[in-house]
Amino acid sequence: MKRFKPTLSHLSRRTFLQASAALGGASALGLRGAYAQEPEKPAEIIVRAWGGSWVDSLKAGVSDSFTKMTGIAVRHDLTEDNEIQPKVWAAVAQNRVPPIHINWDTTTNATKSALRGVTEDLSDLPNLANVTDLAKPAGLEGFPIVNTYGYVYVLAYRPAAFPDGPPKSWKDLLDPKFKGRLAFYNDGIGFHFPAQVAGGGKLEDIPGNMQPAWDFITKMKAQQPLLGEDPDFTTWFQNGEIDAACTISTNAREARKNGVKIEWVVPEEGAKFDTDGLWIPKGLPENELYWAKQYINHALTKEAQQVWLDGLGLPGVVPGLTPPKDLVGDPSYPTTEADFQRLIRISSKVQVENESEWFSKFKAIMQG
């Protein structure tokens, strides 16, 4: 388990001001570069996003205010991140204009694209001088990706299904009464690492020996869980189809907003902590690249992050954000060293090197 504590970037306010001056402060959003004037504005920029409350929050916090400031429309492409990835890779390899301007992506998926060399460098974004170290992609040179927030794969549950109190362990889900009443992501993301511990293994053995994880997932398969993606979890809870799920807290919180009685915990084995980020594929026309960078720079402002992440209920990378009232002290909104001690964070490099195998193994078990 990697201990993580968000801190202010090493860049000082003085450095930030110097960098801003060098980039030309007359630009409304701060990124002027070598341009004598702002480049031609495209009619729209296309941002790949997840559906449901995810895209609603991005629109409210970042996209709408970006459009208001620039006049550039933002179109949200809801193609799943794993589906858009080969399309972007192919476009870059064939020297074609990519199908999107910005990819809102998991850091692990984004790291795969960065290592492939298909991402633009974002080191010149002025607002990087005013973020925590969580924004920096670990193990990569520069900023081929900018992490924008963190999140926890909690154990969300319906209190009525746990009359003796909140579940303390992932093992509690093996109770026969939950057969057909559980849910996981269809590739098992978020569950591999706590399953390793619940199965009697050690985090230090990842990735060399994950048999304990596969053994525990095999036991869970007998419970006949539902498998899906983010919007599915919210719907399943709302429809009363499940009692518990390994999911990002945002999905459970969205169900609670819609009147479902639901809570979540970080079990004794821990829960996976990860990040998502924004990146730009290579091959865009120069003016469109400029405005895509402006969008990401805007996404790193306190004002944009406050609204965007209030909607998602997730901790951002800009200091001074106010947690939503319903998440103050919540384990899914870590803010202190003690909070992070309870979470599992495995390096992006290890995940990139092994995630496809883990996903395939999970699917093979569940489909077997």
CSV table of N, CA, C and O in Angstrom, one decimal, residues 232-313:
chain,number,residue,atom,x,y,z
A,232,ASP,N,-25.1,2.2,-14.5
A,232,ASP,CA,-25.9,1.0,-14.1
A,232,ASP,C,-26.0,1.0,-12.6
A,232,ASP,O,-27.1,0.6,-12.1
A,233,PHE,N,-25.0,1.3,-11.8
A,233,PHE,CA,-25.0,1.2,-10.4
A,233,PHE,C,-26.1,2.1,-9.8
A,233,PHE,O,-26.9,1.7,-8.9
A,234,THR,N,-26.1,3.4,-10.3
A,234,THR,CA,-27.2,4.3,-9.8
A,234,THR,C,-28.6,3.7,-10.1
A,234,THR,O,-29.4,3.7,-9.2
A,235,THR,N,-28.8,3.2,-11.3
A,235,THR,CA,-30.1,2.7,-11.7
A,235,THR,C,-30.4,1.5,-10.8
A,235,THR,O,-31.6,1.4,-10.4
A,236,TRP,N,-29.5,0.6,-10.6
A,236,TRP,CA,-29.8,-0.6,-9.9
A,236,TRP,C,-30.2,-0.3,-8.4
A,236,TRP,O,-31.1,-0.9,-7.9
A,237,PHE,N,-29.5,0.6,-7.8
A,237,PHE,CA,-29.8,1.0,-6.5
A,237,PHE,C,-31.2,1.6,-6.4
A,237,PHE,O,-32.0,1.4,-5.6
A,238,GLN,N,-31.5,2.5,-7.4
A,238,GLN,CA,-32.7,3.2,-7.4
A,238,GLN,C,-33.9,2.2,-7.6
A,238,GLN,O,-35.0,2.4,-7.1
A,239,ASN,N,-33.7,1.2,-8.4
A,239,ASN,CA,-34.7,0.2,-8.7
A,239,ASN,C,-34.8,-0.9,-7.7
A,239,ASN,O,-35.7,-1.8,-7.8
A,240,GLY,N,-34.0,-0.8,-6.7
A,240,GLY,CA,-34.0,-1.8,-5.6
A,240,GLY,C,-33.5,-3.2,-6.1
A,240,GLY,O,-33.9,-4.2,-5.5
A,241,GLU,N,-32.7,-3.2,-7.1
A,241,GLU,CA,-32.2,-4.5,-7.6
A,241,GLU,C,-31.0,-5.1,-6.9
A,241,GLU,O,-30.7,-6.2,-7.0
A,242,ILE,N,-30.3,-4.2,-6.2
A,242,ILE,CA,-29.1,-4.7,-5.5
A,242,ILE,C,-29.1,-4.1,-4.0
A,242,ILE,O,-29.7,-3.1,-3.7
A,243,ASP,N,-28.4,-4.9,-3.2
A,243,ASP,CA,-28.2,-4.5,-1.8
A,243,ASP,C,-26.8,-3.9,-1.5
A,243,ASP,O,-26.7,-3.2,-0.5
A,244,ALA,N,-25.8,-4.2,-2.3
A,244,ALA,CA,-24.5,-3.8,-2.1
A,244,ALA,C,-23.7,-3.8,-3.4
A,244,ALA,O,-24.0,-4.6,-4.3
A,245,ALA,N,-22.6,-3.0,-3.4
A,245,ALA,CA,-21.8,-2.9,-4.6
A,245,ALA,C,-20.4,-2.3,-4.3
A,245,ALA,O,-20.3,-1.5,-3.4
A,246,CYS,N,-19.5,-2.8,-5.1
A,246,CYS,CA,-18.2,-2.1,-5.1
A,246,CYS,C,-18.2,-1.1,-6.2
A,246,CYS,O,-18.2,-1.5,-7.4
A,247,THR,N,-18.3,0.2,-5.8
A,247,THR,CA,-18.5,1.2,-6.8
A,247,THR,C,-17.9,2.5,-6.3
A,247,THR,O,-17.6,2.7,-5.1
A,248,ILE,N,-17.7,3.4,-7.2
A,248,ILE,CA,-17.2,4.7,-6.9
A,248,ILE,C,-18.3,5.4,-6.1
A,248,ILE,O,-19.5,5.3,-6.5
A,249,SER,N,-18.0,6.1,-5.0
A,249,SER,CA,-19.0,6.7,-4.1
A,249,SER,C,-19.9,7.6,-4.9
A,249,SER,O,-21.1,7.8,-4.4
A,250,THR,N,-19.5,8.2,-6.0
A,250,THR,CA,-20.4,9.1,-6.7
A,250,THR,C,-21.7,8.4,-7.1
A,250,THR,O,-22.7,9.1,-7.1
A,251,ASN,N,-21.6,7.2,-7.5
A,251,ASN,CA,-22.8,6.5,-8.0
A,251,ASN,C,-23.8,6.3,-6.8
A,251,ASN,O,-25.0,6.4,-7.0
A,252,ALA,N,-23.2,5.9,-5.7
A,252,ALA,CA,-24.1,5.7,-4.5
A,252,ALA,C,-24.7,7.0,-4.0
A,252,ALA,O,-25.9,7.1,-3.7
A,253,ARG,N,-23.9,8.0,-4.1
A,253,ARG,CA,-24.4,9.4,-3.6
A,253,ARG,C,-25.5,9.9,-4.6
A,253,ARG,O,-26.4,10.5,-4.1
A,254,GLU,N,-25.3,9.6,-5.9
A,254,GLU,CA,-26.4,10.0,-6.8
A,254,GLU,C,-27.7,9.3,-6.5
A,254,GLU,O,-28.7,9.9,-6.6
A,255,ALA,N,-27.6,8.0,-6.2
A,255,ALA,CA,-28.8,7.3,-5.8
A,255,ALA,C,-29.4,7.9,-4.6
A,255,ALA,O,-30.7,8.0,-4.5
A,256,ARG,N,-28.6,8.2,-3.6
A,256,ARG,CA,-29.1,8.8,-2.4
A,256,ARG,C,-29.8,10.2,-2.6
A,256,ARG,O,-30.8,10.5,-2.0
A,257,LYS,N,-29.2,10.9,-3.5
A,257,LYS,CA,-29.8,12.2,-3.9
A,257,LYS,C,-31.2,12.0,-4.5
A,257,LYS,O,-32.1,12.9,-4.3
A,258,ASN,N,-31.4,10.8,-5.1
A,258,ASN,CA,-32.7,10.5,-5.7
A,258,ASN,C,-33.6,9.8,-4.8
A,258,ASN,O,-34.6,9.2,-5.2
A,259,GLY,N,-33.3,9.8,-3.5
A,259,GLY,CA,-34.3,9.3,-2.5
A,259,GLY,C,-34.0,7.9,-2.0
A,259,GLY,O,-34.7,7.4,-1.2
A,260,VAL,N,-32.9,7.2,-2.6
A,260,VAL,CA,-32.6,5.9,-2.1
A,260,VAL,C,-31.9,5.9,-0.8
A,260,VAL,O,-30.9,6.7,-0.6
A,261,LYS,N,-32.3,5.1,0.2
A,261,LYS,CA,-31.6,5.0,1.4
A,261,LYS,C,-30.4,4.1,1.3
A,261,LYS,O,-30.5,2.9,1.1
A,262,ILE,N,-29.2,4.8,1.2
A,262,ILE,CA,-28.0,4.1,0.9
A,262,ILE,C,-26.8,4.7,1.7
A,262,ILE,O,-26.8,5.9,1.9
A,263,GLU,N,-25.9,3.9,2.1
A,263,GLU,CA,-24.7,4.4,2.8
A,263,GLU,C,-23.4,3.7,2.1
A,263,GLU,O,-23.6,2.8,1.3
A,264,TRP,N,-22.2,4.0,2.6
A,264,TRP,CA,-21.1,3.3,2.1
A,264,TRP,C,-20.0,3.4,3.2
A,264,TRP,O,-20.0,4.2,4.1
A,265,VAL,N,-19.0,2.4,3.1
A,265,VAL,CA,-18.0,2.2,4.0
A,265,VAL,C,-16.7,1.9,3.3
A,265,VAL,O,-16.7,1.4,2.1
A,266,VAL,N,-15.6,2.1,4.0
A,266,VAL,CA,-14.3,1.5,3.6
A,266,VAL,C,-14.1,0.3,4.5
A,266,VAL,O,-13.8,0.5,5.7
A,267,PRO,N,-14.2,-0.9,4.0
A,267,PRO,CA,-14.1,-2.1,4.9
A,267,PRO,C,-12.7,-2.3,5.5
A,267,PRO,O,-11.7,-1.6,5.1
A,268,GLU,N,-12.6,-3.2,6.4
A,268,GLU,CA,-11.3,-3.4,7.1
A,268,GLU,C,-10.1,-3.8,6.2
A,268,GLU,O,-9.0,-3.5,6.5
A,269,GLU,N,-10.4,-4.4,5.1
A,269,GLU,CA,-9.4,-4.8,4.2
A,269,GLU,C,-8.9,-3.6,3.4
A,269,GLU,O,-7.8,-3.7,2.7
A,270,GLY,N,-9.6,-2.5,3.4
A,270,GLY,CA,-9.3,-1.3,2.6
A,270,GLY,C,-10.1,-1.2,1.4
A,270,GLY,O,-10.9,-2.0,1.0
A,271,ALA,N,-9.9,-0.1,0.7
A,271,ALA,CA,-10.6,0.2,-0.6
A,271,ALA,C,-9.7,0.9,-1.5
A,271,ALA,O,-8.8,1.6,-1.1
A,272,LYS,N,-9.8,0.6,-2.8
A,272,LYS,CA,-8.9,1.2,-3.8
A,272,LYS,C,-9.1,2.7,-3.9
A,272,LYS,O,-10.2,3.2,-4.1
A,273,PHE,N,-8.0,3.4,-3.9
A,273,PHE,CA,-8.0,4.9,-4.2
A,273,PHE,C,-7.3,5.1,-5.6
A,273,PHE,O,-6.3,4.5,-5.8
A,274,ASP,N,-8.0,5.9,-6.4
A,274,ASP,CA,-7.4,6.1,-7.7
A,274,ASP,C,-7.7,7.6,-8.2
A,274,ASP,O,-8.3,8.3,-7.4
A,275,THR,N,-7.2,7.9,-9.4
A,275,THR,CA,-7.5,9.2,-9.9
A,275,THR,C,-7.9,9.1,-11.3
A,275,THR,O,-7.7,8.1,-12.0
A,276,ASP,N,-8.6,10.2,-11.8
A,276,ASP,CA,-8.9,10.4,-13.2
A,276,ASP,C,-8.2,11.7,-13.6
A,276,ASP,O,-7.8,12.5,-12.8
A,277,GLY,N,-8.1,11.8,-14.9
A,277,GLY,CA,-7.5,13.0,-15.5
A,277,GLY,C,-8.0,13.4,-16.8
A,277,GLY,O,-8.9,12.8,-17.4
A,278,LEU,N,-7.4,14.5,-17.3
A,278,LEU,CA,-7.7,15.0,-18.7
A,278,LEU,C,-6.4,15.0,-19.5
A,278,LEU,O,-5.3,15.3,-19.0
A,279,TRP,N,-6.6,14.6,-20.8
A,279,TRP,CA,-5.4,14.7,-21.7
A,279,TRP,C,-5.9,15.0,-23.1
A,279,TRP,O,-7.1,14.9,-23.4
A,280,ILE,N,-4.9,15.4,-23.9
A,280,ILE,CA,-5.2,15.8,-25.3
A,280,ILE,C,-4.5,14.9,-26.3
A,280,ILE,O,-3.3,14.8,-26.2
A,281,PRO,N,-5.1,14.3,-27.2
A,281,PRO,CA,-4.4,13.5,-28.2
A,281,PRO,C,-3.7,14.4,-29.2
A,281,PRO,O,-4.1,15.5,-29.5
A,282,LYS,N,-2.6,13.8,-29.7
A,282,LYS,CA,-1.8,14.5,-30.7
A,282,LYS,C,-2.6,14.5,-32.1
A,282,LYS,O,-3.4,13.7,-32.3
A,283,GLY,N,-2.2,15.5,-32.9
A,283,GLY,CA,-2.8,15.5,-34.2
A,283,GLY,C,-3.9,16.6,-34.4
A,283,GLY,O,-4.5,16.7,-35.5
A,284,LEU,N,-4.2,17.4,-33.4
A,284,LEU,CA,-5.2,18.4,-33.6
A,284,LEU,C,-4.6,19.6,-34.3
A,284,LEU,O,-3.4,19.9,-34.3
A,285,PRO,N,-5.5,20.3,-35.1
A,285,PRO,CA,-5.0,21.6,-35.7
A,285,PRO,C,-4.5,22.5,-34.6
A,285,PRO,O,-5.0,22.4,-33.5
A,286,GLU,N,-3.6,23.4,-34.9
A,286,GLU,CA,-2.9,24.2,-33.9
A,286,GLU,C,-3.9,25.0,-33.1
A,286,GLU,O,-3.7,25.1,-31.9
A,287,ASN,N,-4.8,25.6,-33.7
A,287,ASN,CA,-5.8,26.5,-33.0
A,287,ASN,C,-6.7,25.6,-32.1
A,287,ASN,O,-7.0,26.1,-31.0
A,288,GLU,N,-7.0,24.4,-32.5
A,288,GLU,CA,-7.9,23.6,-31.7
A,288,GLU,C,-7.1,23.1,-30.5
A,288,GLU,O,-7.7,22.9,-29.4
A,289,LEU,N,-5.8,22.8,-30.7
A,289,LEU,CA,-5.0,22.4,-29.5
A,289,LEU,C,-4.9,23.5,-28.5
A,289,LEU,O,-5.0,23.2,-27.3
A,290,TYR,N,-4.8,24.7,-28.9
A,290,TYR,CA,-4.7,25.8,-28.0
A,290,TYR,C,-5.9,25.9,-27.2
A,290,TYR,O,-5.9,26.0,-25.9
A,291,TRP,N,-7.1,25.8,-27.8
A,291,TRP,CA,-8.4,25.9,-27.0
A,291,TRP,C,-8.7,24.7,-26.2
A,291,TRP,O,-9.3,24.8,-25.1
A,292,ALA,N,-8.2,23.6,-26.6
A,292,ALA,CA,-8.3,22.4,-25.8
A,292,ALA,C,-7.5,22.5,-24.5
A,292,ALA,O,-7.9,22.2,-23.4
A,293,LYS,N,-6.3,23.1,-24.6
A,293,LYS,CA,-5.5,23.4,-23.4
A,293,LYS,C,-6.2,24.4,-22.5
A,293,LYS,O,-6.1,24.3,-21.3
A,294,GLN,N,-6.8,25.4,-23.2
A,294,GLN,CA,-7.5,26.4,-22.4
A,294,GLN,C,-8.6,25.7,-21.5
A,294,GLN,O,-8.9,26.1,-20.4
A,295,TYR,N,-9.3,24.7,-22.1
A,295,TYR,CA,-10.3,24.0,-21.4
A,295,TYR,C,-9.8,23.3,-20.1
A,295,TYR,O,-10.3,23.4,-19.0
A,296,ILE,N,-8.7,22.6,-20.3
A,296,ILE,CA,-8.1,21.9,-19.2
A,296,ILE,C,-7.5,22.9,-18.1
A,296,ILE,O,-7.7,22.7,-16.9
A,297,ASN,N,-6.9,24.0,-18.6
A,297,ASN,CA,-6.5,25.0,-17.7
A,297,ASN,C,-7.6,25.5,-16.8
A,297,ASN,O,-7.5,25.8,-15.6
A,298,HIS,N,-8.8,25.7,-17.5
A,298,HIS,CA,-9.9,26.2,-16.8
A,298,HIS,C,-10.4,25.2,-15.8
A,298,HIS,O,-10.9,25.5,-14.7
A,299,ALA,N,-10.3,23.9,-16.1
A,299,ALA,CA,-10.8,22.8,-15.2
A,299,ALA,C,-9.9,22.7,-14.0
A,299,ALA,O,-10.3,22.1,-13.0
A,300,LEU,N,-8.8,23.4,-14.0
A,300,LEU,CA,-7.9,23.5,-12.8
A,300,LEU,C,-8.1,24.7,-11.9
A,300,LEU,O,-7.3,25.0,-11.1
A,301,THR,N,-9.1,25.5,-12.2
A,301,THR,CA,-9.4,26.6,-11.3
A,301,THR,C,-10.3,26.2,-10.2
A,301,THR,O,-11.0,25.2,-10.2
A,302,LYS,N,-10.1,26.9,-9.1
A,302,LYS,CA,-10.9,26.6,-7.9
A,302,LYS,C,-12.4,26.7,-8.2
A,302,LYS,O,-13.2,25.9,-7.7
A,303,GLU,N,-12.8,27.7,-8.9
A,303,GLU,CA,-14.2,27.9,-9.2
A,303,GLU,C,-14.8,26.7,-10.0
A,303,GLU,O,-15.9,26.2,-9.7
A,304,ALA,N,-14.1,26.3,-11.0
A,304,ALA,CA,-14.6,25.2,-11.8
A,304,ALA,C,-14.6,23.9,-11.0
A,304,ALA,O,-15.6,23.1,-11.0
A,305,GLN,N,-13.5,23.6,-10.3
A,305,GLN,CA,-13.4,22.4,-9.5
A,305,GLN,C,-14.5,22.3,-8.4
A,305,GLN,O,-15.0,21.2,-8.1
A,306,GLN,N,-14.8,23.4,-7.8
A,306,GLN,CA,-15.7,23.4,-6.7
A,306,GLN,C,-17.1,22.9,-7.2
A,306,GLN,O,-17.7,22.1,-6.5
A,307,VAL,N,-17.5,23.4,-8.3
A,307,VAL,CA,-18.8,23.1,-8.8
A,307,VAL,C,-18.8,21.6,-9.4
A,307,VAL,O,-19.7,20.8,-9.1
A,308,TRP,N,-17.8,21.4,-10.2
A,308,TRP,CA,-17.6,20.1,-10.9
A,308,TRP,C,-17.6,18.9,-9.8
A,308,TRP,O,-18.3,18.0,-9.9
A,309,LEU,N,-16.8,19.1,-8.8
A,309,LEU,CA,-16.5,18.0,-7.9
A,309,LEU,C,-17.6,18.0,-6.7
A,309,LEU,O,-17.7,17.0,-6.1
A,310,ASP,N,-18.3,19.1,-6.5
A,310,ASP,CA,-19.4,19.1,-5.6
A,310,ASP,C,-20.4,18.1,-6.2
A,310,ASP,O,-21.0,17.3,-5.5
A,311,GLY,N,-20.6,18.1,-7.5
A,311,GLY,CA,-21.6,17.2,-8.2
A,311,GLY,C,-21.2,15.8,-8.1
A,311,GLY,O,-22.0,14.9,-8.0
A,312,LEU,N,-19.8,15.5,-8.1
A,312,LEU,CA,-19.4,14.2,-8.0
A,312,LEU,C,-19.0,13.7,-6.6
A,312,LEU,O,-18.9,12.5,-6.3
A,313,GLY,N,-18.9,14.7,-5.7
A,313,GLY,CA,-18.6,14.3,-4.3
A,313,GLY,C,-17.2,13.8,-4.2
A,313,GLY,O,-16.9,12.8,-3.4
